[in-house]
PDB file of C-alpha atoms and ligand atoms in Angstrom:
ATOM      1  CA  MET W   1      87.739 125.411  93.610  1.00 61.00           C
ATOM      2  CA  PRO W   2      84.055 125.041  93.390  1.00 69.00           C
ATOM      3  CA  ALA W   3      82.548 124.119  96.570  1.00 82.00           C
ATOM      4  CA  PRO W   4      81.801 120.013  96.753  1.00 89.00           C
ATOM      5  CA  SER W   5      78.596 119.694  95.582  1.00 93.00           C
ATOM      6  CA  VAL W   6      75.740 117.506  97.092  1.00 97.00           C
ATOM      7  CA  LEU W   7      72.899 115.856  96.111  1.00 98.00           C
ATOM      8  CA  VAL W   8      69.853 115.341  97.775  1.00 98.00           C
ATOM      9  CA  VAL W   9      67.473 113.122  97.029  1.00 98.00           C
ATOM     10  CA  GLU W  10      64.376 113.083  99.082  1.00 97.00           C
ATOM     11  CA  ASP W  11      60.569 113.209  98.604  1.00 96.00           C
ATOM     12  CA  GLU W  12      59.241 114.851 101.401  1.00 95.00           C
ATOM     13  CA  PRO W  13      59.503 118.850 100.411  1.00 96.00           C
ATOM     14  CA  ALA W  14      60.246 119.855 104.129  1.00 95.00           C
ATOM     15  CA  GLN W  15      63.122 117.246 104.893  1.00 94.00           C
ATOM     16  CA  ARG W  16      64.723 118.106 101.517  1.00 96.00           C
ATOM     17  CA  GLU W  17      64.403 122.040 102.447  1.00 96.00           C
ATOM     18  CA  VAL W  18      66.209 121.412 106.253  1.00 95.00           C
ATOM     19  CA  LEU W  19      68.487 119.262 104.239  1.00 96.00           C
ATOM     20  CA  THR W  20      69.490 121.648 101.643  1.00 97.00           C
ATOM     21  CA  TYR W  21      69.652 124.600 104.762  1.00 97.00           C
ATOM     22  CA  ASN W  22      71.821 123.033 106.471  1.00 95.00           C
ATOM     23  CA  LEU W  23      74.281 121.356 103.805  1.00 96.00           C
ATOM     24  CA  GLU W  24      74.611 124.931 101.982  1.00 95.00           C
ATOM     25  CA  ALA W  25      75.135 126.685 105.980  1.00 93.00           C
ATOM     26  CA  GLU W  26      78.115 124.157 105.419  1.00 90.00           C
ATOM     27  CA  GLY W  27      79.089 125.544 101.911  1.00 90.00           C
ATOM     28  CA  PHE W  28      78.061 122.692 100.104  1.00 93.00           C
ATOM     29  CA  ARG W  29      76.464 123.706  96.685  1.00 93.00           C
ATOM     30  CA  VAL W  30      73.217 121.824  96.652  1.00 97.00           C
ATOM     31  CA  ALA W  31      71.326 119.885  93.975  1.00 97.00           C
ATOM     32  CA  GLN W  32      67.437 118.486  94.812  1.00 97.00           C
ATOM     33  CA  ALA W  33      65.434 115.873  93.405  1.00 97.00           C
ATOM     34  CA  ASP W  34      62.314 114.830  94.992  1.00 96.00           C
ATOM     35  CA  ASN W  35      62.187 111.431  93.107  1.00 96.00           C
ATOM     36  CA  GLY W  36      64.798 108.797  92.113  1.00 96.00           C
ATOM     37  CA  GLU W  37      64.280 108.833  88.152  1.00 96.00           C
ATOM     38  CA  GLU W  38      65.355 112.702  88.491  1.00 96.00           C
ATOM     39  CA  ALA W  39      68.394 112.032  90.608  1.00 97.00           C
ATOM     40  CA  LEU W  40      69.413 109.459  87.629  1.00 97.00           C
ATOM     41  CA  LEU W  41      69.194 112.851  85.435  1.00 96.00           C
ATOM     42  CA  LEU W  42      70.849 115.227  87.601  1.00 96.00           C
ATOM     43  CA  VAL W  43      73.826 113.049  87.920  1.00 96.00           C
ATOM     44  CA  ALA W  44      73.770 112.441  84.565  1.00 93.00           C
ATOM     45  CA  GLU W  45      74.596 115.872  83.720  1.00 91.00           C
ATOM     46  CA  GLU W  46      76.645 116.683  86.791  1.00 89.00           C
ATOM     47  CA  THR W  47      78.330 113.892  89.060  1.00 91.00           C
ATOM     48  CA  PRO W  48      77.964 115.135  92.781  1.00 95.00           C
ATOM     49  CA  ASP W  49      80.670 114.423  94.837  1.00 94.00           C
ATOM     50  CA  LEU W  50      78.493 113.414  97.244  1.00 97.00           C
ATOM     51  CA  ILE W  51      74.349 111.591  97.626  1.00 98.00           C
ATOM     52  CA  VAL W  52      72.204 111.783 100.412  1.00 97.00           C
ATOM     53  CA  LEU W  53      69.301 109.538  99.353  1.00 95.00           C
ATOM     54  CA  ASP W  54      65.943 108.481 100.526  1.00 93.00           C
ATOM     55  CA  TRP W  55      65.191 104.731 100.900  1.00 88.00           C
ATOM     56  CA  MET W  56      61.554 105.692 100.300  1.00 87.00           C
ATOM     57  CA  LEU W  57      60.884 107.183  96.989  1.00 91.00           C
ATOM     58  CA  PRO W  58      58.641 107.309  94.009  1.00 88.00           C
ATOM     59  CA  ASN W  59      59.552 106.152  90.663  1.00 84.00           C
ATOM     60  CA  VAL W  60      62.639 104.717  91.064  1.00 90.00           C
ATOM     61  CA  SER W  61      63.407 104.038  94.579  1.00 89.00           C
ATOM     62  CA  GLY W  62      66.269 104.887  96.302  1.00 90.00           C
ATOM     63  CA  ILE W  63      67.874 101.573  96.623  1.00 87.00           C
ATOM     64  CA  GLU W  64      67.717 101.130  92.887  1.00 90.00           C
ATOM     65  CA  VAL W  65      69.184 104.779  91.960  1.00 94.00           C
ATOM     66  CA  CYS W  66      72.063 103.476  94.547  1.00 92.00           C
ATOM     67  CA  ARG W  67      72.369  99.804  92.898  1.00 90.00           C
ATOM     68  CA  ARG W  68      72.176 101.943  89.540  1.00 94.00           C
ATOM     69  CA  LEU W  69      75.193 104.759  90.177  1.00 96.00           C
ATOM     70  CA  LYS W  70      77.369 102.134  91.760  1.00 93.00           C
ATOM     71  CA  SER W  71      77.071  99.741  89.003  1.00 93.00           C
ATOM     72  CA  LYS W  72      78.883 102.191  86.564  1.00 92.00           C
ATOM     73  CA  PRO W  73      82.555 103.263  86.706  1.00 89.00           C
ATOM     74  CA  GLU W  74      81.681 106.752  86.510  1.00 89.00           C
ATOM     75  CA  THR W  75      79.451 106.623  89.350  1.00 93.00           C
ATOM     76  CA  LYS W  76      80.654 104.399  92.084  1.00 91.00           C
ATOM     77  CA  GLY W  77      82.758 105.982  93.247  1.00 92.00           C
ATOM     78  CA  VAL W  78      80.586 108.984  94.617  1.00 95.00           C
ATOM     79  CA  PRO W  79      79.555 108.371  98.200  1.00 96.00           C
ATOM     80  CA  ILE W  80      75.885 107.362  99.069  1.00 95.00           C
ATOM     81  CA  ILE W  81      74.512 108.188 102.384  1.00 94.00           C
ATOM     82  CA  MET W  82      71.196 106.617 102.450  1.00 90.00           C
ATOM     83  CA  LEU W  83      68.346 107.590 104.494  1.00 90.00           C
ATOM     84  CA  SER W  84      65.513 104.831 105.639  1.00 85.00           C
ATOM     85  CA  ALA W  85      62.678 104.547 108.066  1.00 79.00           C
ATOM     86  CA  ARG W  86      63.295 102.657 111.449  1.00 64.00           C
ATOM     87  CA  SER W  87      60.866  99.624 110.199  1.00 58.00           C
ATOM     88  CA  GLU W  88      63.104  99.664 107.511  1.00 61.00           C
ATOM     89  CA  GLU W  89      65.832  98.428 109.295  1.00 58.00           C
ATOM     90  CA  VAL W  90      66.372  94.897 107.096  1.00 54.00           C
ATOM     91  CA  ASP W  91      66.045  97.281 104.157  1.00 63.00           C
ATOM     92  CA  LEU W  92      69.238  98.938 105.540  1.00 64.00           C
ATOM     93  CA  VAL W  93      71.666  95.874 105.485  1.00 59.00           C
ATOM     94  CA  ARG W  94      70.449  95.395 101.877  1.00 62.00           C
ATOM     95  CA  GLY W  95      71.277  98.928 101.388  1.00 58.00           C
ATOM     96  CA  LEU W  96      74.948  98.448 102.455  1.00 67.00           C
ATOM     97  CA  GLU W  97      75.102  95.184  99.936  1.00 72.00           C
ATOM     98  CA  THR W  98      73.997  97.471  97.032  1.00 73.00           C
ATOM     99  CA  GLY W  99      77.033  99.578  97.631  1.00 84.00           C
ATOM    100  CA  ALA W 100      75.616 102.903 100.181  1.00 88.00           C
ATOM    101  CA  ASP W 101      78.543 104.027 101.781  1.00 90.00           C
ATOM    102  CA  ASP W 102      76.518 104.895 104.968  1.00 88.00           C
ATOM    103  CA  TYR W 103      72.837 104.952 105.702  1.00 85.00           C
ATOM    104  CA  MET W 104      71.289 106.990 108.748  1.00 87.00           C
ATOM    105  CA  VAL W 105      67.572 105.986 110.338  1.00 86.00           C
ATOM    106  CA  LYS W 106      64.877 108.180 110.557  1.00 86.00           C
ATOM    107  CA  PRO W 107      64.282 110.713 112.571  1.00 86.00           C
ATOM    108  CA  TYR W 108      68.048 111.204 112.596  1.00 88.00           C
ATOM    109  CA  SER W 109      69.927 114.595 113.987  1.00 91.00           C
ATOM    110  CA  VAL W 110      71.142 116.681 111.076  1.00 92.00           C
ATOM    111  CA  VAL W 111      74.029 117.433 113.329  1.00 92.00           C
ATOM    112  CA  GLU W 112      75.414 113.768 112.856  1.00 94.00           C
ATOM    113  CA  LEU W 113      74.321 113.328 109.424  1.00 95.00           C
ATOM    114  CA  MET W 114      76.799 116.828 108.601  1.00 95.00           C
ATOM    115  CA  ALA W 115      79.469 114.749 110.117  1.00 94.00           C
ATOM    116  CA  ARG W 116      78.728 111.614 108.253  1.00 95.00           C
ATOM    117  CA  VAL W 117      79.028 114.126 105.102  1.00 96.00           C
ATOM    118  CA  ARG W 118      82.218 115.728 105.984  1.00 93.00           C
ATOM    119  CA  THR W 119      83.510 111.604 107.004  1.00 93.00           C
ATOM    120  CA  GLN W 120      82.630 110.925 103.457  1.00 95.00           C
ATOM    121  CA  LEU W 121      84.280 113.717 101.746  1.00 93.00           C
ATOM    122  CA  ARG W 122      87.616 113.801 103.602  1.00 90.00           C
ATOM    123  CA  ARG W 123      87.900 109.778 102.353  1.00 89.00           C
ATOM    124  CA  THR W 124      86.668 110.916  98.585  1.00 89.00           C
ATOM    125  CA  ARG W 125      87.774 115.021  98.568  1.00 87.00           C
ATOM    126  CA  PRO W 126      90.071 115.786 101.334  1.00 86.00           C
ATOM    127  CA  SER W 127      90.804 119.327 100.707  1.00 83.00           C
ATOM    128  CA  SER W 128      87.127 120.190 100.773  1.00 80.00           C
ATOM    129  CA  VAL W 129      87.124 119.787 104.470  1.00 80.00           C
ATOM    130  CA  GLY W 130      90.340 121.444 105.106  1.00 82.00           C
ATOM    131  CA  GLU W 131      92.653 118.155 105.425  1.00 84.00           C
ATOM    132  CA  ALA W 132      96.573 118.958 104.021  1.00 90.00           C
ATOM    133  CA  LEU W 133      97.262 116.816 100.619  1.00 92.00           C
ATOM    134  CA  GLU W 134     100.975 115.202 100.478  1.00 93.00           C
ATOM    135  CA  PHE W 135     102.330 114.328  97.301  1.00 96.00           C
ATOM    136  CA  GLU W 136     106.554 113.148  97.598  1.00 95.00           C
ATOM    137  CA  ASP W 137     107.897 116.651  98.645  1.00 95.00           C
ATOM    138  CA  ILE W 138     104.767 118.492  98.114  1.00 97.00           C
ATOM    139  CA  THR W 139     102.387 119.553 100.928  1.00 96.00           C
ATOM    140  CA  LEU W 140      99.502 121.748 100.003  1.00 96.00           C
ATOM    141  CA  ASP W 141      97.294 123.049 102.878  1.00 92.00           C
ATOM    142  CA  PRO W 142      93.477 124.273 101.508  1.00 86.00           C
ATOM    143  CA  GLU W 143      93.308 126.585 104.526  1.00 83.00           C
ATOM    144  CA  THR W 144      96.418 128.726 104.807  1.00 88.00           C
ATOM    145  CA  HIS W 145      96.649 128.346 100.458  1.00 90.00           C
ATOM    146  CA  ARG W 146     100.089 127.345 100.946  1.00 94.00           C
ATOM    147  CA  VAL W 147     102.103 125.274  99.103  1.00 96.00           C
ATOM    148  CA  ILE W 148     105.786 123.554  99.974  1.00 96.00           C
ATOM    149  CA  ARG W 149     108.073 121.879  98.091  1.00 97.00           C
ATOM    150  CA  ALA W 150     111.149 120.676  99.671  1.00 94.00           C
ATOM    151  CA  GLY W 151     111.038 123.409 102.684  1.00 93.00           C
ATOM    152  CA  HIS W 152     110.408 126.044  99.657  1.00 96.00           C
ATOM    153  CA  ASN W 153     107.267 128.085  99.585  1.00 96.00           C
ATOM    154  CA  LEU W 154     105.914 127.700  95.908  1.00 96.00           C
ATOM    155  CA  LYS W 155     103.909 131.089  94.097  1.00 94.00           C
ATOM    156  CA  LEU W 156     100.919 129.696  92.578  1.00 95.00           C
ATOM    157  CA  GLY W 157      97.968 131.767  91.278  1.00 94.00           C
ATOM    158  CA  PRO W 158      94.669 130.458  92.274  1.00 92.00           C
ATOM    159  CA  THR W 159      93.944 128.780  89.112  1.00 94.00           C
ATOM    160  CA  GLU W 160      96.764 126.501  89.522  1.00 96.00           C
ATOM    161  CA  PHE W 161      96.390 125.954  92.883  1.00 96.00           C
ATOM    162  CA  ARG W 162      92.911 124.945  92.212  1.00 94.00           C
ATOM    163  CA  LEU W 163      94.975 122.326  89.669  1.00 96.00           C
ATOM    164  CA  LEU W 164      97.161 121.153  91.617  1.00 97.00           C
ATOM    165  CA  THR W 165      94.549 120.477  94.293  1.00 95.00           C
ATOM    166  CA  THR W 166      92.177 118.347  92.016  1.00 94.00           C
ATOM    167  CA  PHE W 167      95.798 116.343  91.046  1.00 96.00           C
ATOM    168  CA  MET W 168      96.715 116.080  94.610  1.00 95.00           C
ATOM    169  CA  GLU W 169      93.485 114.422  95.902  1.00 90.00           C
ATOM    170  CA  LYS W 170      94.020 111.780  93.439  1.00 90.00           C
ATOM    171  CA  PRO W 171      97.740 111.282  92.376  1.00 93.00           C
ATOM    172  CA  GLY W 172      98.120 108.568  89.682  1.00 95.00           C
ATOM    173  CA  ARG W 173      94.871 109.719  87.853  1.00 94.00           C
ATOM    174  CA  VAL W 174      94.739 110.786  84.283  1.00 95.00           C
ATOM    175  CA  TRP W 175      92.371 113.902  84.292  1.00 95.00           C
ATOM    176  CA  PRO W 176      90.773 114.734  80.558  1.00 94.00           C
ATOM    177  CA  ARG W 177      90.964 118.034  79.874  1.00 93.00           C
ATOM    178  CA  ASP W 178      87.058 118.554  79.527  1.00 88.00           C
ATOM    179  CA  GLN W 179      87.093 117.088  83.783  1.00 88.00           C
ATOM    180  CA  LEU W 180      90.000 119.222  83.945  1.00 92.00           C
ATOM    181  CA  LEU W 181      87.748 122.157  83.261  1.00 89.00           C
ATOM    182  CA  ASP W 182      84.697 120.995  85.098  1.00 83.00           C
ATOM    183  CA  ARG W 183      86.685 120.416  88.361  1.00 84.00           C
ATOM    184  CA  VAL W 184      89.027 123.564  88.593  1.00 90.00           C
ATOM    185  CA  TRP W 185      86.972 126.048  86.430  1.00 86.00           C
ATOM    186  CA  GLY W 186      83.452 125.012  86.798  1.00 77.00           C
ATOM    187  CA  ARG W 187      80.883 123.738  84.538  1.00 68.00           C
ATOM    188  CA  ASP W 188      79.254 127.677  84.368  1.00 67.00           C
ATOM    189  CA  ILE W 189      81.873 129.138  82.512  1.00 71.00           C
ATOM    190  CA  TYR W 190      82.676 128.726  79.227  1.00 78.00           C
ATOM    191  CA  VAL W 191      86.782 128.327  78.869  1.00 81.00           C
ATOM    192  CA  ASP W 192      88.758 126.654  76.100  1.00 86.00           C
ATOM    193  CA  THR W 193      90.209 123.411  76.784  1.00 85.00           C
ATOM    194  CA  ARG W 194      93.852 125.142  75.721  1.00 90.00           C
ATOM    195  CA  THR W 195      93.423 127.142  78.778  1.00 92.00           C
ATOM    196  CA  VAL W 196      94.101 124.064  80.550  1.00 94.00           C
ATOM    197  CA  ASP W 197      97.184 123.557  79.007  1.00 96.00           C
ATOM    198  CA  VAL W 198      98.560 127.153  79.584  1.00 96.00           C
ATOM    199  CA  HIS W 199      97.661 126.983  83.389  1.00 97.00           C
ATOM    200  CA  VAL W 200      98.996 123.301  83.396  1.00 97.00           C
ATOM    201  CA  GLY W 201     102.550 124.676  82.126  1.00 97.00           C
ATOM    202  CA  ARG W 202     102.478 127.772  85.004  1.00 97.00           C
ATOM    203  CA  LEU W 203     101.844 125.065  87.540  1.00 98.00           C
ATOM    204  CA  ARG W 204     104.403 123.161  86.276  1.00 98.00           C
ATOM    205  CA  LYS W 205     107.074 125.803  86.094  1.00 97.00           C
ATOM    206  CA  ALA W 206     106.059 126.931  89.701  1.00 97.00           C
ATOM    207  CA  LEU W 207     106.210 123.241  90.993  1.00 97.00           C
ATOM    208  CA  CYS W 208     110.287 123.221  89.986  1.00 97.00           C
ATOM    209  CA  ALA W 209     110.970 127.331  90.435  1.00 96.00           C
ATOM    210  CA  PHE W 210     113.581 125.598  93.325  1.00 95.00           C
ATOM    211  CA  GLY W 211     114.644 122.412  91.513  1.00 93.00           C
ATOM    212  CA  GLY W 212     113.345 119.266  91.281  1.00 93.00           C
ATOM    213  CA  ASP W 213     111.499 116.786  88.623  1.00 95.00           C
ATOM    214  CA  ASP W 214     108.298 117.286  86.654  1.00 97.00           C
ATOM    215  CA  PRO W 215     105.814 115.571  88.759  1.00 97.00           C
ATOM    216  CA  ILE W 216     103.259 116.258  86.171  1.00 97.00           C
ATOM    217  CA  ARG W 217     103.160 113.993  83.307  1.00 97.00           C
ATOM    218  CA  THR W 218     101.357 114.433  80.104  1.00 97.00           C
ATOM    219  CA  VAL W 219      99.214 111.024  78.454  1.00 95.00           C
ATOM    220  CA  ARG W 220      99.191 112.024  75.287  1.00 93.00           C
ATOM    221  CA  GLY W 221      95.275 112.039  73.449  1.00 90.00           C
ATOM    222  CA  ALA W 222      94.610 111.587  77.566  1.00 93.00           C
ATOM    223  CA  GLY W 223      95.107 114.583  79.790  1.00 95.00           C
ATOM    224  CA  TYR W 224      97.400 114.757  82.641  1.00 97.00           C
ATOM    225  CA  ALA W 225      98.489 112.977  86.007  1.00 97.00           C
ATOM    226  CA  LEU W 226     100.159 113.767  88.514  1.00 97.00           C
ATOM    227  CA  GLY W 227     102.950 110.873  89.323  1.00 93.00           C
TER     228      GLY W 227
HETATM  229 CA1  LIG E 301      60.688 108.656 101.242  1.00 93.76          CA
END
């Protein structure tokens, strides 16, 4: 599973570097933008798992970036933590009205910010912060890489493990093949979409090795879903 990606949008170079350094130290992949316009372009290219967004930015302001992302179905689920100067507290309230998930007032504690990043990701990508995932009689532990179904320890290859993690983070969600490719293989690697079918087949076999129904649904013309 590629590490969770965080987009840092901050026009102050020193602050951008501190954030990037600390996020990378936590194991995240970090992309940077120094203005709102660039941030929107980067998000259109690859949807990050979380955005740390400064309020005052050149070109398009942080609040406008937030508003635009929260109004689109494909990006509205991405958690946004807004950063703002103390004098802009009134604006902070507006920030929450536009859908920001959390905010911090400058100067903020980096340790506190990292904790809030993890809190947001625990909600949207629980496995990325080490939480065990459960679906019906299946339990997946991202730290030990163990998958247990009805008391049986299942044997999964690394790709099948990442696939199952993706499915278990959002049961019921239909994943198109190209989105699975992005999430499981990573965007930089060229893999044919038929490869997805092969690995879903292997995953199904592994999940049913000790009996039980096939929990993965094929949605014709759309992709795959768990449950
Ligand atoms: Ca700024």
